[in-house]
GROMACS .gro file of C-alpha atoms in nm:
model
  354
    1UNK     CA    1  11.283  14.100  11.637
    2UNK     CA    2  11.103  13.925  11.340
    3UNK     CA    3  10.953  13.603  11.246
    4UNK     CA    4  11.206  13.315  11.312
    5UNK     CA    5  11.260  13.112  10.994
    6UNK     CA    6  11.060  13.311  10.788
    7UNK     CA    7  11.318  13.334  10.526
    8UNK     CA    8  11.341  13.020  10.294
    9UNK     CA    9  11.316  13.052   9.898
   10UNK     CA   10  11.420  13.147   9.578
   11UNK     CA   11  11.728  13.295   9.437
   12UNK     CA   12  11.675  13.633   9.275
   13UNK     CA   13  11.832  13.803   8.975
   14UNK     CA   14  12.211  13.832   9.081
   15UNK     CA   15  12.396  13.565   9.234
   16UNK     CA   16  12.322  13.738   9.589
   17UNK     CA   17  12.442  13.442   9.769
   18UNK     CA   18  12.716  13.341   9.559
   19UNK     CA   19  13.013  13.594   9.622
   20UNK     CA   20  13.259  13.381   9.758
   21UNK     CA   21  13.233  13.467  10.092
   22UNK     CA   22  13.219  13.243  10.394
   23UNK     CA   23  12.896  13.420  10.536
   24UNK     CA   24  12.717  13.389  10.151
   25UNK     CA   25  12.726  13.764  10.188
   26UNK     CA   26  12.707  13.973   9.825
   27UNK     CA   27  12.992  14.267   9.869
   28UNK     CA   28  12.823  14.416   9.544
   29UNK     CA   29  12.463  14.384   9.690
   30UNK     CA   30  12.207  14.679   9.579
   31UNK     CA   31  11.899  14.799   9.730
   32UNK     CA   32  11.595  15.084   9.606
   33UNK     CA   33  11.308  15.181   9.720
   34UNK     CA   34  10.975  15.401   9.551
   35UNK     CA   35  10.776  15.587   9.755
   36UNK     CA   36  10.367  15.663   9.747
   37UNK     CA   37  10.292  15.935   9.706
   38UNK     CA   38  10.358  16.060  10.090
   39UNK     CA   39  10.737  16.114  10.011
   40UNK     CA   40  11.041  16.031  10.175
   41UNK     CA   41  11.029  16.307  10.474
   42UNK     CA   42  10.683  16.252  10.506
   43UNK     CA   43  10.741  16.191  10.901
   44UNK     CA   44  10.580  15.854  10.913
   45UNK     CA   45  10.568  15.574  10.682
   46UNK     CA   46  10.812  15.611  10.402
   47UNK     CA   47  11.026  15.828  10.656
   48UNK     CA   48  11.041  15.497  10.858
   49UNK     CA   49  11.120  15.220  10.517
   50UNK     CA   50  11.420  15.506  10.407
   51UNK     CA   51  11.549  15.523  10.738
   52UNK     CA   52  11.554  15.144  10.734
   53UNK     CA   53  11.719  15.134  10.407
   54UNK     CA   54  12.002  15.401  10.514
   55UNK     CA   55  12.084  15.211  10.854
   56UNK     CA   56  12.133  14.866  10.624
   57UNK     CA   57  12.402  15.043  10.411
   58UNK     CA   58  12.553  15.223  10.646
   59UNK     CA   59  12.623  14.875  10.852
   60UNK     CA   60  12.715  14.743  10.483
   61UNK     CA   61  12.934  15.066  10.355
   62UNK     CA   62  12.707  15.112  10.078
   63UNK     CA   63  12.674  15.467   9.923
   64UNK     CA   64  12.367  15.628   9.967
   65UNK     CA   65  12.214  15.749   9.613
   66UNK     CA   66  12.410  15.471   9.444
   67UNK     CA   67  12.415  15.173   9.629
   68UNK     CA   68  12.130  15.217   9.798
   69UNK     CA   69  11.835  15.463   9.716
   70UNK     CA   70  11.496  15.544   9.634
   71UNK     CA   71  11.286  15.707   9.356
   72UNK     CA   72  11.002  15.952   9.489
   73UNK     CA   73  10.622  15.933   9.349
   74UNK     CA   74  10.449  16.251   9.287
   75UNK     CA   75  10.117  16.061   9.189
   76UNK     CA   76  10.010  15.704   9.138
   77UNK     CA   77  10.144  15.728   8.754
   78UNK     CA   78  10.491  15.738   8.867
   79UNK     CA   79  10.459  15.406   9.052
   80UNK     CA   80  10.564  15.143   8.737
   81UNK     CA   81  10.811  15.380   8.557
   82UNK     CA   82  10.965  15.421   8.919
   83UNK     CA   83  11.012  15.088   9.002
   84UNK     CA   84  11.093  14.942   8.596
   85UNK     CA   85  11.373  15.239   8.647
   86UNK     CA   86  11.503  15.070   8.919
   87UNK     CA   87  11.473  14.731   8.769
   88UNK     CA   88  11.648  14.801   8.432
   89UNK     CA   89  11.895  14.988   8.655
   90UNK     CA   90  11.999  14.611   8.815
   91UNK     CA   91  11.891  14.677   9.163
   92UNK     CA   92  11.952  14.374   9.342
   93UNK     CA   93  11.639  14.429   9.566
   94UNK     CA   94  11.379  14.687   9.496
   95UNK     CA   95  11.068  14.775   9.763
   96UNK     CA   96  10.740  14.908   9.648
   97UNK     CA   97  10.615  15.113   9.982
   98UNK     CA   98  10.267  15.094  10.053
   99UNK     CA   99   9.946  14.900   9.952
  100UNK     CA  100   9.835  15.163   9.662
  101UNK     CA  101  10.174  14.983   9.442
  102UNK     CA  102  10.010  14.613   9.453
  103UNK     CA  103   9.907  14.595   9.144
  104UNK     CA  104  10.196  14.805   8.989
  105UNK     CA  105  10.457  14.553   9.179
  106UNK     CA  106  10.228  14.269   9.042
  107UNK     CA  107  10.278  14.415   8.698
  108UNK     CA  108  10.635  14.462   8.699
  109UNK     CA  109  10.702  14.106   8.913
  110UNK     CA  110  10.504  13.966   8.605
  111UNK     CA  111  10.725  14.148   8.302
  112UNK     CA  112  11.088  14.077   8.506
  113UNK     CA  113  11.026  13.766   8.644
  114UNK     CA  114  11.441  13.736   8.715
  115UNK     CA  115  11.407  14.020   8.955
  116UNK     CA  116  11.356  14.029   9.343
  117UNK     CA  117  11.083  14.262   9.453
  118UNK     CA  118  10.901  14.356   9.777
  119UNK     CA  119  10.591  14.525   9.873
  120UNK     CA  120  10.515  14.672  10.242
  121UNK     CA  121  10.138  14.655  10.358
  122UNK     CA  122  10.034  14.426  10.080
  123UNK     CA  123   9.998  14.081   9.929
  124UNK     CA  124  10.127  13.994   9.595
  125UNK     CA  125   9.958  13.729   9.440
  126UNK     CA  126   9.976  13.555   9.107
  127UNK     CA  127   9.631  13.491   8.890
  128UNK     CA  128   9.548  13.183   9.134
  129UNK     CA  129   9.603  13.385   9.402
  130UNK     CA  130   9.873  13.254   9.519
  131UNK     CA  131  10.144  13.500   9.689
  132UNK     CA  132  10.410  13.561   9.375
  133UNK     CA  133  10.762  13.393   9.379
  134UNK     CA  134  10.942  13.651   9.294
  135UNK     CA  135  10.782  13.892   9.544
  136UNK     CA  136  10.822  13.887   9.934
  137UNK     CA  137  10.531  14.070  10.099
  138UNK     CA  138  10.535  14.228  10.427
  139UNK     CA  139  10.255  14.280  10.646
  140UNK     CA  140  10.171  14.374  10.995
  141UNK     CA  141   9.923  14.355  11.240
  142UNK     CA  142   9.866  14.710  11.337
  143UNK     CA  143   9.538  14.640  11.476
  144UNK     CA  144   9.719  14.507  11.775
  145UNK     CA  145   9.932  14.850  11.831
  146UNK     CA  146   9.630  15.073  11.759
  147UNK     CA  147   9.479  14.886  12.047
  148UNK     CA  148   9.703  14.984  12.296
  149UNK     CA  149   9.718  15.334  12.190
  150UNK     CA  150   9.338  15.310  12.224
  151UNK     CA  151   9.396  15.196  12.574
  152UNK     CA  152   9.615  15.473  12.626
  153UNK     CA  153   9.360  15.782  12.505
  154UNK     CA  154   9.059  15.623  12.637
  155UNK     CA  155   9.225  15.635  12.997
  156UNK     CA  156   9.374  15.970  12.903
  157UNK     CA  157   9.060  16.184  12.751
  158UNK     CA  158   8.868  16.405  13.004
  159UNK     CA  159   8.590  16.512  12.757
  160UNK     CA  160   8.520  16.073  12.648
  161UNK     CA  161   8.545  16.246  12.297
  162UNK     CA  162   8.826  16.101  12.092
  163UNK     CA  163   8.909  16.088  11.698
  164UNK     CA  164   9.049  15.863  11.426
  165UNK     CA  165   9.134  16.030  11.067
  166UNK     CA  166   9.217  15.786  10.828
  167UNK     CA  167   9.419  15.872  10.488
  168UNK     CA  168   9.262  15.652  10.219
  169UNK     CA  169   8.971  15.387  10.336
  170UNK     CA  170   9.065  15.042  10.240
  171UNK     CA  171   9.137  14.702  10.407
  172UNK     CA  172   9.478  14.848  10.601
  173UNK     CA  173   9.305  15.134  10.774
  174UNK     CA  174   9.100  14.972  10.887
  175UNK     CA  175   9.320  14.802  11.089
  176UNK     CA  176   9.390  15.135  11.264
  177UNK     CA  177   9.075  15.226  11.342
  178UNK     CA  178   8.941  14.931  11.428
  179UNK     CA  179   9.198  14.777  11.690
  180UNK     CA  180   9.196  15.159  11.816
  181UNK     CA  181   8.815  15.226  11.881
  182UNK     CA  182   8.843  14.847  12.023
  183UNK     CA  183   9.131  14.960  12.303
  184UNK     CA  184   8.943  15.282  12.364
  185UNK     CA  185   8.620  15.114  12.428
  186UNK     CA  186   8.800  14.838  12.684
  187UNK     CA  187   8.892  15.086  12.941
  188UNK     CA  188   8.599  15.349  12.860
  189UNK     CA  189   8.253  15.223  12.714
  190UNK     CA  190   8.098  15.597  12.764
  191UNK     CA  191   8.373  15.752  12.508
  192UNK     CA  192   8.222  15.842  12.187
  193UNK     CA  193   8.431  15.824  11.873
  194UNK     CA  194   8.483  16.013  11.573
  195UNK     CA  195   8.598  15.889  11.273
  196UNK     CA  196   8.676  16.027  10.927
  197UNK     CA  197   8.917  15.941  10.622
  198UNK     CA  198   9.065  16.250  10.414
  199UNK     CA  199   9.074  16.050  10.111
  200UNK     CA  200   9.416  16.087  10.105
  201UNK     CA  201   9.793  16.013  10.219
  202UNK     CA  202   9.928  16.358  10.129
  203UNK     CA  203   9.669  16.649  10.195
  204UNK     CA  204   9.766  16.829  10.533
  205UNK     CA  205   9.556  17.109  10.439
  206UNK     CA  206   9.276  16.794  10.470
  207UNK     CA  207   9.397  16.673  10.781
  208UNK     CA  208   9.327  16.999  10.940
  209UNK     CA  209   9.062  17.102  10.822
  210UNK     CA  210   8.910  16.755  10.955
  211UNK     CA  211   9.116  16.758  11.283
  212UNK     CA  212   8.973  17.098  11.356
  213UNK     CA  213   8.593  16.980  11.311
  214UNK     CA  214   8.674  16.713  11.541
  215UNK     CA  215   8.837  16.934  11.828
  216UNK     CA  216   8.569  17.187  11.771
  217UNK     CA  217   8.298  16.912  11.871
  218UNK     CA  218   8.496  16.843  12.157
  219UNK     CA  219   8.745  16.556  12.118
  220UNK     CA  220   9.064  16.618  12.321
  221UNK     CA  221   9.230  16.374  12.125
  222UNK     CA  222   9.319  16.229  11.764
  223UNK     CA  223   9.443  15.939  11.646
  224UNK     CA  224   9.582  15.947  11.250
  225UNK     CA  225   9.649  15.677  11.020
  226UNK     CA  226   9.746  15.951  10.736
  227UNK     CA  227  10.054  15.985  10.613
  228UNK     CA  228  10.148  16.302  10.514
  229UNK     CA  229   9.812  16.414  10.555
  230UNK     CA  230   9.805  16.378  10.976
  231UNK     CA  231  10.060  16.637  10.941
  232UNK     CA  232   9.779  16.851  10.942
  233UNK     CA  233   9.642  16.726  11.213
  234UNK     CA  234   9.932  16.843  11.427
  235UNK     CA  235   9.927  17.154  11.297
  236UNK     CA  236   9.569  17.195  11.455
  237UNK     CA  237   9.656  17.050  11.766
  238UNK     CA  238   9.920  17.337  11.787
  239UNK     CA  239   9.755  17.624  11.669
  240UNK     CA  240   9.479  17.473  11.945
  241UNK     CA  241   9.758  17.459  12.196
  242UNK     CA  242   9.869  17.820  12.191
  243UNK     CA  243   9.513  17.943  12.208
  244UNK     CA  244   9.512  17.736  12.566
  245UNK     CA  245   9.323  17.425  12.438
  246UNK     CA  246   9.456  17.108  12.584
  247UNK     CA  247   9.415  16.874  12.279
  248UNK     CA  248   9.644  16.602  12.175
  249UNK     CA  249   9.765  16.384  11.871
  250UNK     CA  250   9.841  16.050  11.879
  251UNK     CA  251  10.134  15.996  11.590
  252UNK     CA  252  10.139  15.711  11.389
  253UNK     CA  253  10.418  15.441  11.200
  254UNK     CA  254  10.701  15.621  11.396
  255UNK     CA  255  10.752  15.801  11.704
  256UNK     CA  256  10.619  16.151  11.619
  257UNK     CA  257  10.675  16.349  11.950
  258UNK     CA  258  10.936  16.498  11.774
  259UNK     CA  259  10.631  16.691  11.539
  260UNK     CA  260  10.432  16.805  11.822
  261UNK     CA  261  10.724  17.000  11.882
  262UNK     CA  262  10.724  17.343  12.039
  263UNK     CA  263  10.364  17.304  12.153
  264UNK     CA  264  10.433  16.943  12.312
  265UNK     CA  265  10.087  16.818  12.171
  266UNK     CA  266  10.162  16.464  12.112
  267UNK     CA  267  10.032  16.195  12.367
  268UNK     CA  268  10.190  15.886  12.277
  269UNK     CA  269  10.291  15.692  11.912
  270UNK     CA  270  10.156  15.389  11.730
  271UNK     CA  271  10.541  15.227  11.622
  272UNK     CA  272  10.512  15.041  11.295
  273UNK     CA  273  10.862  14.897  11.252
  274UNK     CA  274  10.865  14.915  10.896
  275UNK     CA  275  11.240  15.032  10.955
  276UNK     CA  276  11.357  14.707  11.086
  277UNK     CA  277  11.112  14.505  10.872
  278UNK     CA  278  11.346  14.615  10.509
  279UNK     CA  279  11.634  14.606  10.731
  280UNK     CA  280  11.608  14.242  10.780
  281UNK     CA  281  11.460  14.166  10.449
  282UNK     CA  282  11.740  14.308  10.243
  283UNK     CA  283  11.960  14.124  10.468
  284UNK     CA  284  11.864  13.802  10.425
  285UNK     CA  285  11.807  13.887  10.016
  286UNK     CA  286  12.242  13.991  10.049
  287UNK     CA  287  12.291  13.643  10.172
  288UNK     CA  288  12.085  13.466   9.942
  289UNK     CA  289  11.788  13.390  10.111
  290UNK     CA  290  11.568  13.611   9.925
  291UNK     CA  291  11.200  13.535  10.070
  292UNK     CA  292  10.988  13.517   9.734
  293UNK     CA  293  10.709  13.404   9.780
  294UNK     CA  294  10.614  13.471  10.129
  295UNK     CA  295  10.368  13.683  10.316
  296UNK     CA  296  10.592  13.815  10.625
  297UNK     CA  297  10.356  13.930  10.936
  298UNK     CA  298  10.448  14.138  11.233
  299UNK     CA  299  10.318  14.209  11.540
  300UNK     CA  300  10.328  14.236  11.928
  301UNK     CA  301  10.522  13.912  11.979
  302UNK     CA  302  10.787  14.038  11.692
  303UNK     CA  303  10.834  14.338  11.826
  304UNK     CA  304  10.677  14.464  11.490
  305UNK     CA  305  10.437  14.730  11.601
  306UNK     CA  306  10.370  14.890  11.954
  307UNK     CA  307  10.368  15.188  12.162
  308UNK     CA  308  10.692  15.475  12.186
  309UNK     CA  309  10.909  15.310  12.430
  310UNK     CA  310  11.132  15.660  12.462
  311UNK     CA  311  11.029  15.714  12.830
  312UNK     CA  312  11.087  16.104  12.737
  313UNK     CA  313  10.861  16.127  12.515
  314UNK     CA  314  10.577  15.914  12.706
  315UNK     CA  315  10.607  16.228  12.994
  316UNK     CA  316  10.204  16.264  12.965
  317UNK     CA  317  10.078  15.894  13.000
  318UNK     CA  318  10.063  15.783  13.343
  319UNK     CA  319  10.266  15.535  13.548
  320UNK     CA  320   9.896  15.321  13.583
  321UNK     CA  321   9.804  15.383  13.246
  322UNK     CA  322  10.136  15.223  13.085
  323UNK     CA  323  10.080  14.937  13.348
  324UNK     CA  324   9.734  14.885  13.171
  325UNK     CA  325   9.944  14.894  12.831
  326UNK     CA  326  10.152  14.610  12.928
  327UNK     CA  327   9.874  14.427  13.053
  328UNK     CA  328   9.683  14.404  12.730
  329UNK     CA  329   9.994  14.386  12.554
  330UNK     CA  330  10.040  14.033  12.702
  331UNK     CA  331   9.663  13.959  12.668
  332UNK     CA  332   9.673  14.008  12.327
  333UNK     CA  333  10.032  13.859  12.276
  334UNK     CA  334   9.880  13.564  12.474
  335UNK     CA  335   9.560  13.541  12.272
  336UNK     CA  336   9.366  13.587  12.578
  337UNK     CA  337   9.255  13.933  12.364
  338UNK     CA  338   9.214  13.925  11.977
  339UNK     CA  339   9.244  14.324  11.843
  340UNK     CA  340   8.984  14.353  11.612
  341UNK     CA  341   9.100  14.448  11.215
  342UNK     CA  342   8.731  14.446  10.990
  343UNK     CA  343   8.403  14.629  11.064
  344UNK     CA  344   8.257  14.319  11.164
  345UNK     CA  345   8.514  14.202  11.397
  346UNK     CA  346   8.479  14.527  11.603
  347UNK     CA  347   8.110  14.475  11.629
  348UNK     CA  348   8.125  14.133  11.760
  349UNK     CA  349   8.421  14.242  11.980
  350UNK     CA  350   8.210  14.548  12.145
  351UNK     CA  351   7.911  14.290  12.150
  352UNK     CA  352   8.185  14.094  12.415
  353UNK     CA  353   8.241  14.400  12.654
  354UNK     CA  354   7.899  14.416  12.709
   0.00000   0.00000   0.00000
């Protein structure tokens, strides 16, 4: 499911792919992870890297809390100690998730140069700016997933009044809202859209607050690029829901139908597949092919982001409307269709429509 031969490079701090063994693989191979500050059950992002981590030992018999485990951050000041714990602890492979540990990961890459490091949703890179040896970064192109889950609500909303709530503006978001108000606007112009960032990854109380401003000027449905904070944001959709408004969420980095649960209010999911993205890292890192050094990029044609494919939980988008999923899907995939990710790229890609 991910980039063919992406995984050359260096060896890391153990003999990973020196066991013995006829497949190079490391019997003794360990594996950590730190959170942001979102947390580990934070039903999207980290949720999806731990889940990851848990299905790679399992397959490998490793023991969860020993073998493989992670360290939770409460703030941003427990990202270094976090991940020099795990470090000095002789982790063969320890993941920094999230952007908001680049320069912490950087930091600690730089003091430990001997160990093997990755970062999800960032770029490592050395004083020249080039992307750090002992560091493989993954990256993905959620702009191209948001767009299709734009497709989805723009054929979907009834009052053409539709919102994004971001967690934390930066570069990454952006890539949410961007490809989504791009997929909304290809299969309805007239819809106007709402967007707003909390500020933050884990502030429900945020989320809701903003969600319910939104629905109260008439959107019928949200898309959130939050963390822990679009938790919120479901919360309002539900409360919503039982008072007889029909308003729906659109869930984010996993498939969140499962949160819009009794109330049924979410429409559809924006799959990030961070889950398989560590999978396959920390396998390749067991059999020595640790990829230091390399920026690792998934999207539509990896099977790296997309839309829920559980056809129970897609029981409110439309037999046409998935057909126009699959449609863009392959324009994009095809480059026939380039999902915006900046600002300026959405600009010049409305500019197109018209």
């Amino acid at each position: 499911m991910l980039v063919v031969g992406m995984l050359l490079s260096a060896c890391g701090s153990k003999d990973s792919g020196n066991s013995g063994n006829k497949d190079g693989k490391d019997d003794n191979f360990t594996v950590a992870m730190v959170t942001d500050t979102g947390g580990v059950d934070d039903k999207s992002f980290n949720q999806s890297a731990w889940e990851g981590l848990k299905a790679f030992g399992k397959k490998n018999d490793m023991k969860v809390g020993k073998d493989v485990k992670y360290l939770q951050s409460t703030s941003q000041a427990d990202y270094a100690p976090n991940l020099n714990q795990l470090i000095h602890q002789n982790y063969d492979l320890v993941y920094g998730i999230g952007y908001l540990m680049e320069s912490d990961v950087k930091k600690a890459a730089e003091q430990n140069p001997d160990a093997q490091l990755a970062i999800v949703d960032s770029v490592v890179t050395d004083d020249n700016k080039k992307p750090m040896k002992n560091v493989a970064s993954i990256t993905f192109k959620e702009q191209q997933g948001s767009f299709l889950v734009g497709v989805v609500a723009g054929m979907t909303t009834k009052s053409k009044k539709i919102g994004f709530i971001g967690g934390i503006k930066s570069e990454l978001i952006k890539k949410f809202e961007s490809g989504f108000k791009a997929g909304v606007k290809t299969v309805n112009p007239d819809a106007k859209i709402f967007v707003q960032y909390a500020g933050d990854f884990n502030a429900p109380d945020k989320g809701q607050a903003i969600a319910a401003t939104m629905y109260g000027k008439g959107a019928d449905i949200i898309y959130h690029s939050a963390g822990a904070t679009g938790n919120g944001v479901f919360t309002e959709a539900k409360t919503r829901k039982k008072n007889g408004e029909n308003v729906w969420v659109i869930g984010v980095d996993r498939d969140q139908y499962e949160q819009g649960l009794p109330e049924d209010v979410t429409l559809t999911s924006m799959v990030k597949r961070v889950d398989n993205a560590v999978t396959e890292v920390s396998k390749e890192t067991q059999q020595g092919k640790f990829p230091g050094g390399k920026v690792l990029e998934f999207g539509l044609k990896d099977n790296g982001v997309g839309i829920t494919t559980n056809k129970d939980h897609m029981e409110h988008v439309s037999a046409d409307e998935l057909k126009k999923v699959e449609e863009y899907k392959n324009k994009i995939i095809n480059g026939e269709i380039k999902a915006p990710k900046t600002d300026k790229e959405y600009d010049a890609y409305l500019s197109s429509l018209k």
